[in-house]
Amino acid sequence: MEIFDPITRSQSILQQMSLVSSTDDKQKLTSLLTSLSTELDNIKLIAHQLTEEISQLQEGQTRLLSLGATQSIIKPEIKSGCYIFGNEKGFFCPSCYDKSGNKVATTRINSKLRVCPACRASIK
Ligand SMILES: [Zn+2]
C-alpha cells in the first residue's frame, strides 16, 4: 500500500474545498469533507501498518545483534590447529565449525597429527 496516494488525494480535495464559495453549494462541501475523512482514514491505516512493520524490523535487528554478541562470546580459542571451547573437553575441527557451526571432535592419529572424521581434514 502506498501512503502518498491518499495524501495526494487529500491535498486535491482540500484545493477543491477552497474553491467552493461559502454561499453556494454547501452540499458539495459536505461531500468533499466526507471524501477527505475517508482519505485520512486510509492514511491512518497505512501509517499503522508501517509502524508495525518498523517495530518488527527493529525486533529482528535486536535479535541479530544479540545473536552476534553471543557468537563473539563463544568464539573459540585455537590450540594445536583445532578449536577448543572453554566449557568443553576436546579438540574440534575449525573448518567444520566455521562452515556450519558444528562442533566435530577431531581424532588423534599421532602426537603431531589429528584428522576430522566429518570433512577428512588433516590438522597439524
Ligand atoms: Zn571437519
Short mmCIF file of N, CA and C and ligand atoms in Angstrom, two decimals:
data_model
loop_
_atom_site.label_atom_id
_atom_site.label_comp_id
_atom_site.label_asym_id
_atom_site.label_seq_id
_atom_site.Cartn_x
_atom_site.Cartn_y
_atom_site.Cartn_z
N MET A 1 0.84 -1.21 0.00
CA MET A 1 0.00 0.00 0.00
C MET A 1 0.87 1.25 0.00
N GLU A 2 0.39 2.22 -0.70
CA GLU A 2 1.18 3.43 -0.89
C GLU A 2 0.57 4.56 -0.06
N ILE A 3 1.37 5.10 0.85
CA ILE A 3 0.85 6.12 1.75
C ILE A 3 0.71 7.47 1.05
N PHE A 4 1.43 7.68 -0.05
CA PHE A 4 1.41 9.00 -0.67
C PHE A 4 0.18 9.24 -1.53
N ASP A 5 -0.45 8.14 -2.01
CA ASP A 5 -1.68 8.30 -2.82
C ASP A 5 -2.79 9.01 -2.05
N PRO A 6 -3.18 8.48 -0.87
CA PRO A 6 -4.25 9.18 -0.14
C PRO A 6 -3.86 10.58 0.31
N ILE A 7 -2.57 10.82 0.56
CA ILE A 7 -2.14 12.17 0.93
C ILE A 7 -2.34 13.12 -0.25
N THR A 8 -1.94 12.66 -1.44
CA THR A 8 -2.10 13.50 -2.63
C THR A 8 -3.58 13.76 -2.91
N ARG A 9 -4.42 12.70 -2.75
CA ARG A 9 -5.86 12.89 -2.97
C ARG A 9 -6.44 13.88 -1.96
N SER A 10 -5.98 13.78 -0.69
CA SER A 10 -6.47 14.71 0.33
C SER A 10 -6.12 16.15 -0.02
N GLN A 11 -4.90 16.34 -0.52
CA GLN A 11 -4.49 17.69 -0.90
C GLN A 11 -5.34 18.24 -2.03
N SER A 12 -5.69 17.37 -2.99
CA SER A 12 -6.51 17.86 -4.10
C SER A 12 -7.94 18.13 -3.64
N ILE A 13 -8.43 17.33 -2.67
CA ILE A 13 -9.76 17.59 -2.11
C ILE A 13 -9.78 18.94 -1.39
N LEU A 14 -8.71 19.21 -0.61
CA LEU A 14 -8.61 20.48 0.09
C LEU A 14 -8.61 21.66 -0.89
N GLN A 15 -7.94 21.46 -2.01
CA GLN A 15 -7.89 22.50 -3.03
C GLN A 15 -9.29 22.78 -3.58
N GLN A 16 -10.03 21.67 -3.85
CA GLN A 16 -11.41 21.82 -4.35
C GLN A 16 -12.27 22.53 -3.31
N MET A 17 -12.05 22.21 -2.01
CA MET A 17 -12.85 22.83 -0.96
C MET A 17 -12.59 24.33 -0.89
N SER A 18 -11.32 24.70 -1.11
CA SER A 18 -11.01 26.13 -1.04
C SER A 18 -11.63 26.90 -2.20
N LEU A 19 -11.98 26.18 -3.27
CA LEU A 19 -12.59 26.83 -4.43
C LEU A 19 -14.11 26.95 -4.29
N VAL A 20 -14.70 26.19 -3.36
CA VAL A 20 -16.15 26.28 -3.16
C VAL A 20 -16.45 27.55 -2.36
N SER A 21 -17.24 28.42 -2.92
CA SER A 21 -17.55 29.64 -2.19
C SER A 21 -18.60 29.33 -1.13
N SER A 22 -18.55 30.06 -0.06
CA SER A 22 -19.36 29.72 1.11
C SER A 22 -20.86 29.84 0.84
N THR A 23 -21.24 30.71 -0.10
CA THR A 23 -22.68 30.93 -0.33
C THR A 23 -23.31 29.81 -1.15
N ASP A 24 -22.62 29.40 -2.21
CA ASP A 24 -23.25 28.34 -3.00
C ASP A 24 -22.91 26.97 -2.41
N ASP A 25 -23.54 25.97 -2.83
CA ASP A 25 -23.13 24.60 -2.72
C ASP A 25 -22.59 24.08 -1.39
N LYS A 26 -23.38 24.12 -0.40
CA LYS A 26 -22.98 23.53 0.87
C LYS A 26 -22.91 22.01 0.77
N GLN A 27 -23.77 21.47 -0.10
CA GLN A 27 -23.80 20.02 -0.30
C GLN A 27 -22.48 19.52 -0.87
N LYS A 28 -21.93 20.29 -1.80
CA LYS A 28 -20.66 19.91 -2.42
C LYS A 28 -19.55 19.89 -1.36
N LEU A 29 -19.59 20.89 -0.51
CA LEU A 29 -18.60 20.98 0.57
C LEU A 29 -18.70 19.77 1.49
N THR A 30 -19.93 19.39 1.83
CA THR A 30 -20.13 18.23 2.69
C THR A 30 -19.59 16.96 2.07
N SER A 31 -19.83 16.79 0.77
CA SER A 31 -19.36 15.57 0.12
C SER A 31 -17.84 15.55 0.04
N LEU A 32 -17.23 16.73 -0.16
CA LEU A 32 -15.77 16.81 -0.18
C LEU A 32 -15.20 16.48 1.20
N LEU A 33 -15.90 16.96 2.25
CA LEU A 33 -15.45 16.67 3.61
C LEU A 33 -15.49 15.17 3.89
N THR A 34 -16.54 14.51 3.37
CA THR A 34 -16.65 13.06 3.55
C THR A 34 -15.50 12.33 2.88
N SER A 35 -15.18 12.76 1.63
CA SER A 35 -14.06 12.13 0.93
C SER A 35 -12.76 12.35 1.69
N LEU A 36 -12.59 13.56 2.19
CA LEU A 36 -11.37 13.89 2.92
C LEU A 36 -11.23 13.01 4.15
N SER A 37 -12.34 12.80 4.83
CA SER A 37 -12.33 11.97 6.02
C SER A 37 -11.95 10.53 5.68
N THR A 38 -12.47 10.03 4.52
CA THR A 38 -12.11 8.68 4.08
C THR A 38 -10.62 8.57 3.80
N GLU A 39 -10.09 9.58 3.11
CA GLU A 39 -8.66 9.54 2.79
C GLU A 39 -7.81 9.57 4.07
N LEU A 40 -8.24 10.36 5.05
CA LEU A 40 -7.50 10.43 6.32
C LEU A 40 -7.52 9.07 7.01
N ASP A 41 -8.66 8.37 6.91
CA ASP A 41 -8.73 7.02 7.47
C ASP A 41 -7.73 6.09 6.79
N ASN A 42 -7.65 6.22 5.45
CA ASN A 42 -6.67 5.41 4.70
C ASN A 42 -5.26 5.67 5.18
N ILE A 43 -4.95 6.95 5.35
CA ILE A 43 -3.59 7.33 5.78
C ILE A 43 -3.30 6.73 7.16
N LYS A 44 -4.31 6.83 8.04
CA LYS A 44 -4.15 6.31 9.39
C LYS A 44 -3.87 4.81 9.36
N LEU A 45 -4.63 4.10 8.51
CA LEU A 45 -4.46 2.65 8.39
C LEU A 45 -3.06 2.30 7.90
N ILE A 46 -2.62 2.99 6.86
CA ILE A 46 -1.31 2.70 6.29
C ILE A 46 -0.21 3.04 7.30
N ALA A 47 -0.38 4.19 7.98
CA ALA A 47 0.63 4.59 8.96
C ALA A 47 0.73 3.55 10.07
N HIS A 48 -0.43 3.00 10.46
CA HIS A 48 -0.46 1.97 11.48
C HIS A 48 0.31 0.73 11.02
N GLN A 49 0.07 0.31 9.77
CA GLN A 49 0.77 -0.85 9.22
C GLN A 49 2.27 -0.61 9.16
N LEU A 50 2.64 0.62 8.76
CA LEU A 50 4.07 0.94 8.67
C LEU A 50 4.72 0.89 10.04
N THR A 51 3.99 1.40 11.06
CA THR A 51 4.53 1.37 12.42
C THR A 51 4.79 -0.06 12.86
N GLU A 52 3.83 -0.96 12.53
CA GLU A 52 4.02 -2.37 12.89
C GLU A 52 5.21 -2.98 12.18
N GLU A 53 5.33 -2.65 10.88
CA GLU A 53 6.47 -3.18 10.12
C GLU A 53 7.78 -2.70 10.71
N ILE A 54 7.81 -1.43 11.10
CA ILE A 54 9.05 -0.87 11.66
C ILE A 54 9.40 -1.59 12.96
N SER A 55 8.39 -1.83 13.81
CA SER A 55 8.71 -2.47 15.09
C SER A 55 9.14 -3.93 14.88
N GLN A 56 8.57 -4.58 13.84
CA GLN A 56 9.03 -5.94 13.53
C GLN A 56 10.47 -5.93 13.04
N LEU A 57 10.80 -4.93 12.21
CA LEU A 57 12.18 -4.82 11.73
C LEU A 57 13.13 -4.57 12.89
N GLN A 58 12.69 -3.72 13.83
CA GLN A 58 13.56 -3.42 14.97
C GLN A 58 13.77 -4.66 15.84
N GLU A 59 12.70 -5.45 16.03
CA GLU A 59 12.83 -6.69 16.79
C GLU A 59 13.84 -7.62 16.13
N GLY A 60 13.73 -7.75 14.79
CA GLY A 60 14.65 -8.59 14.05
C GLY A 60 16.08 -8.13 14.20
N GLN A 61 16.25 -6.81 14.17
CA GLN A 61 17.60 -6.25 14.30
C GLN A 61 18.17 -6.53 15.69
N THR A 62 17.32 -6.36 16.71
CA THR A 62 17.76 -6.62 18.08
C THR A 62 18.19 -8.07 18.23
N ARG A 63 17.38 -8.99 17.61
CA ARG A 63 17.70 -10.40 17.69
C ARG A 63 19.05 -10.69 17.02
N LEU A 64 19.25 -10.07 15.84
CA LEU A 64 20.51 -10.27 15.13
C LEU A 64 21.69 -9.76 15.94
N LEU A 65 21.50 -8.60 16.56
CA LEU A 65 22.58 -8.01 17.35
C LEU A 65 22.93 -8.90 18.54
N SER A 66 21.90 -9.43 19.21
CA SER A 66 22.19 -10.27 20.38
C SER A 66 22.80 -11.60 19.94
N LEU A 67 22.39 -12.07 18.76
CA LEU A 67 22.99 -13.29 18.21
C LEU A 67 24.47 -13.06 17.94
N GLY A 68 24.79 -11.92 17.34
CA GLY A 68 26.19 -11.58 17.07
C GLY A 68 26.99 -11.50 18.35
N ALA A 69 26.40 -10.92 19.40
CA ALA A 69 27.09 -10.79 20.68
C ALA A 69 27.37 -12.17 21.27
N THR A 70 26.36 -13.08 21.18
CA THR A 70 26.53 -14.43 21.70
C THR A 70 27.66 -15.15 20.97
N GLN A 71 27.66 -14.99 19.62
CA GLN A 71 28.68 -15.69 18.85
C GLN A 71 30.08 -15.19 19.18
N SER A 72 30.21 -13.89 19.44
CA SER A 72 31.55 -13.40 19.73
C SER A 72 32.01 -13.86 21.11
N ILE A 73 31.05 -14.12 22.01
CA ILE A 73 31.42 -14.63 23.33
C ILE A 73 31.97 -16.05 23.22
N ILE A 74 31.29 -16.89 22.38
CA ILE A 74 31.75 -18.28 22.28
C ILE A 74 32.78 -18.48 21.17
N LYS A 75 33.38 -17.38 20.71
CA LYS A 75 34.44 -17.52 19.71
C LYS A 75 35.55 -18.37 20.30
N PRO A 76 35.87 -19.47 19.61
CA PRO A 76 36.78 -20.44 20.21
C PRO A 76 38.24 -20.00 20.18
N GLU A 77 39.01 -20.57 21.06
CA GLU A 77 40.46 -20.43 21.02
C GLU A 77 41.05 -21.49 20.11
N ILE A 78 42.24 -21.24 19.64
CA ILE A 78 42.89 -22.23 18.77
C ILE A 78 44.05 -22.87 19.52
N LYS A 79 44.05 -24.20 19.50
CA LYS A 79 45.14 -24.94 20.12
C LYS A 79 45.48 -26.13 19.25
N SER A 80 46.74 -26.31 18.92
CA SER A 80 47.20 -27.39 18.03
C SER A 80 46.43 -27.40 16.72
N GLY A 81 46.07 -26.24 16.21
CA GLY A 81 45.36 -26.16 14.94
C GLY A 81 43.88 -26.46 15.05
N CYS A 82 43.40 -26.80 16.25
CA CYS A 82 41.97 -27.10 16.44
C CYS A 82 41.35 -26.01 17.30
N TYR A 83 40.04 -25.97 17.26
CA TYR A 83 39.32 -25.06 18.15
C TYR A 83 39.11 -25.74 19.49
N ILE A 84 39.28 -24.98 20.54
CA ILE A 84 38.90 -25.50 21.85
C ILE A 84 37.90 -24.53 22.47
N PHE A 85 36.96 -25.08 23.20
CA PHE A 85 35.93 -24.28 23.84
C PHE A 85 36.11 -24.42 25.34
N GLY A 86 36.09 -23.27 25.99
CA GLY A 86 36.40 -23.24 27.41
C GLY A 86 35.61 -24.23 28.25
N ASN A 87 34.33 -24.44 27.88
CA ASN A 87 33.48 -25.27 28.72
C ASN A 87 33.41 -26.72 28.24
N GLU A 88 34.15 -27.05 27.18
CA GLU A 88 34.05 -28.41 26.65
C GLU A 88 35.42 -29.02 26.48
N LYS A 89 35.48 -30.29 26.71
CA LYS A 89 36.73 -31.01 26.56
C LYS A 89 36.87 -31.47 25.13
N GLY A 90 38.05 -31.32 24.53
CA GLY A 90 38.26 -31.86 23.20
C GLY A 90 38.82 -30.84 22.25
N PHE A 91 39.27 -31.35 21.12
CA PHE A 91 39.82 -30.52 20.05
C PHE A 91 38.86 -30.63 18.86
N PHE A 92 38.37 -29.49 18.40
CA PHE A 92 37.32 -29.53 17.38
C PHE A 92 37.82 -28.99 16.04
N CYS A 93 37.26 -29.55 14.96
CA CYS A 93 37.67 -29.17 13.61
C CYS A 93 37.27 -27.72 13.31
N PRO A 94 38.26 -26.86 13.00
CA PRO A 94 37.94 -25.45 12.76
C PRO A 94 37.14 -25.22 11.48
N SER A 95 37.41 -26.00 10.43
CA SER A 95 36.71 -25.71 9.18
C SER A 95 35.24 -26.13 9.26
N CYS A 96 34.94 -27.24 9.95
CA CYS A 96 33.54 -27.63 10.14
C CYS A 96 32.79 -26.59 10.97
N TYR A 97 33.46 -26.07 12.01
CA TYR A 97 32.79 -25.11 12.88
C TYR A 97 32.55 -23.79 12.14
N ASP A 98 33.54 -23.35 11.35
CA ASP A 98 33.40 -22.10 10.62
C ASP A 98 32.33 -22.20 9.54
N LYS A 99 32.25 -23.38 8.89
CA LYS A 99 31.31 -23.53 7.79
C LYS A 99 29.89 -23.73 8.27
N SER A 100 29.70 -24.61 9.25
CA SER A 100 28.34 -24.99 9.61
C SER A 100 28.00 -24.78 11.08
N GLY A 101 28.99 -24.40 11.88
CA GLY A 101 28.73 -24.23 13.31
C GLY A 101 28.72 -25.55 14.06
N ASN A 102 29.04 -26.65 13.36
CA ASN A 102 29.07 -27.96 14.02
C ASN A 102 30.39 -28.14 14.77
N LYS A 103 30.27 -28.62 15.99
CA LYS A 103 31.48 -28.95 16.73
C LYS A 103 31.80 -30.42 16.47
N VAL A 104 32.82 -30.65 15.62
CA VAL A 104 33.22 -32.01 15.30
C VAL A 104 34.55 -32.28 16.00
N ALA A 105 34.54 -33.23 16.92
CA ALA A 105 35.77 -33.58 17.64
C ALA A 105 36.71 -34.28 16.69
N THR A 106 37.96 -33.81 16.66
CA THR A 106 38.93 -34.44 15.78
C THR A 106 39.50 -35.69 16.44
N THR A 107 39.97 -36.59 15.60
CA THR A 107 40.54 -37.84 16.09
C THR A 107 42.06 -37.73 16.05
N ARG A 108 42.68 -38.16 17.12
CA ARG A 108 44.13 -38.08 17.18
C ARG A 108 44.75 -39.27 16.46
N ILE A 109 45.61 -38.97 15.46
CA ILE A 109 46.31 -40.03 14.73
C ILE A 109 47.63 -40.35 15.44
N ASN A 110 48.41 -39.32 15.67
CA ASN A 110 49.62 -39.47 16.48
C ASN A 110 49.90 -38.14 17.18
N SER A 111 51.08 -38.01 17.77
CA SER A 111 51.35 -36.82 18.58
C SER A 111 51.35 -35.54 17.75
N LYS A 112 51.50 -35.66 16.43
CA LYS A 112 51.57 -34.46 15.60
C LYS A 112 50.40 -34.29 14.65
N LEU A 113 49.54 -35.29 14.56
CA LEU A 113 48.50 -35.23 13.54
C LEU A 113 47.13 -35.60 14.09
N ARG A 114 46.16 -34.78 13.72
CA ARG A 114 44.77 -35.08 14.03
C ARG A 114 43.98 -35.07 12.74
N VAL A 115 42.86 -35.77 12.71
CA VAL A 115 42.05 -35.77 11.50
C VAL A 115 40.59 -35.57 11.88
N CYS A 116 39.88 -34.84 10.99
CA CYS A 116 38.46 -34.60 11.24
C CYS A 116 37.64 -35.71 10.60
N PRO A 117 36.80 -36.42 11.39
CA PRO A 117 36.00 -37.52 10.81
C PRO A 117 34.92 -37.02 9.85
N ALA A 118 34.55 -35.76 9.92
CA ALA A 118 33.47 -35.26 9.06
C ALA A 118 33.99 -34.79 7.71
N CYS A 119 34.99 -33.90 7.71
CA CYS A 119 35.46 -33.36 6.44
C CYS A 119 36.81 -33.93 6.01
N ARG A 120 37.38 -34.82 6.81
CA ARG A 120 38.61 -35.52 6.46
C ARG A 120 39.83 -34.60 6.41
N ALA A 121 39.73 -33.44 7.04
CA ALA A 121 40.88 -32.54 7.04
C ALA A 121 41.94 -33.05 8.01
N SER A 122 43.21 -32.97 7.57
CA SER A 122 44.30 -33.31 8.47
C SER A 122 44.72 -32.03 9.18
N ILE A 123 44.83 -32.10 10.47
CA ILE A 123 45.17 -30.92 11.24
C ILE A 123 46.47 -31.18 11.99
N LYS A 124 47.47 -30.29 11.73
CA LYS A 124 48.76 -30.48 12.39
C LYS A 124 48.92 -29.49 13.53
ZN ZN B 1 35.97 -31.00 9.69
#
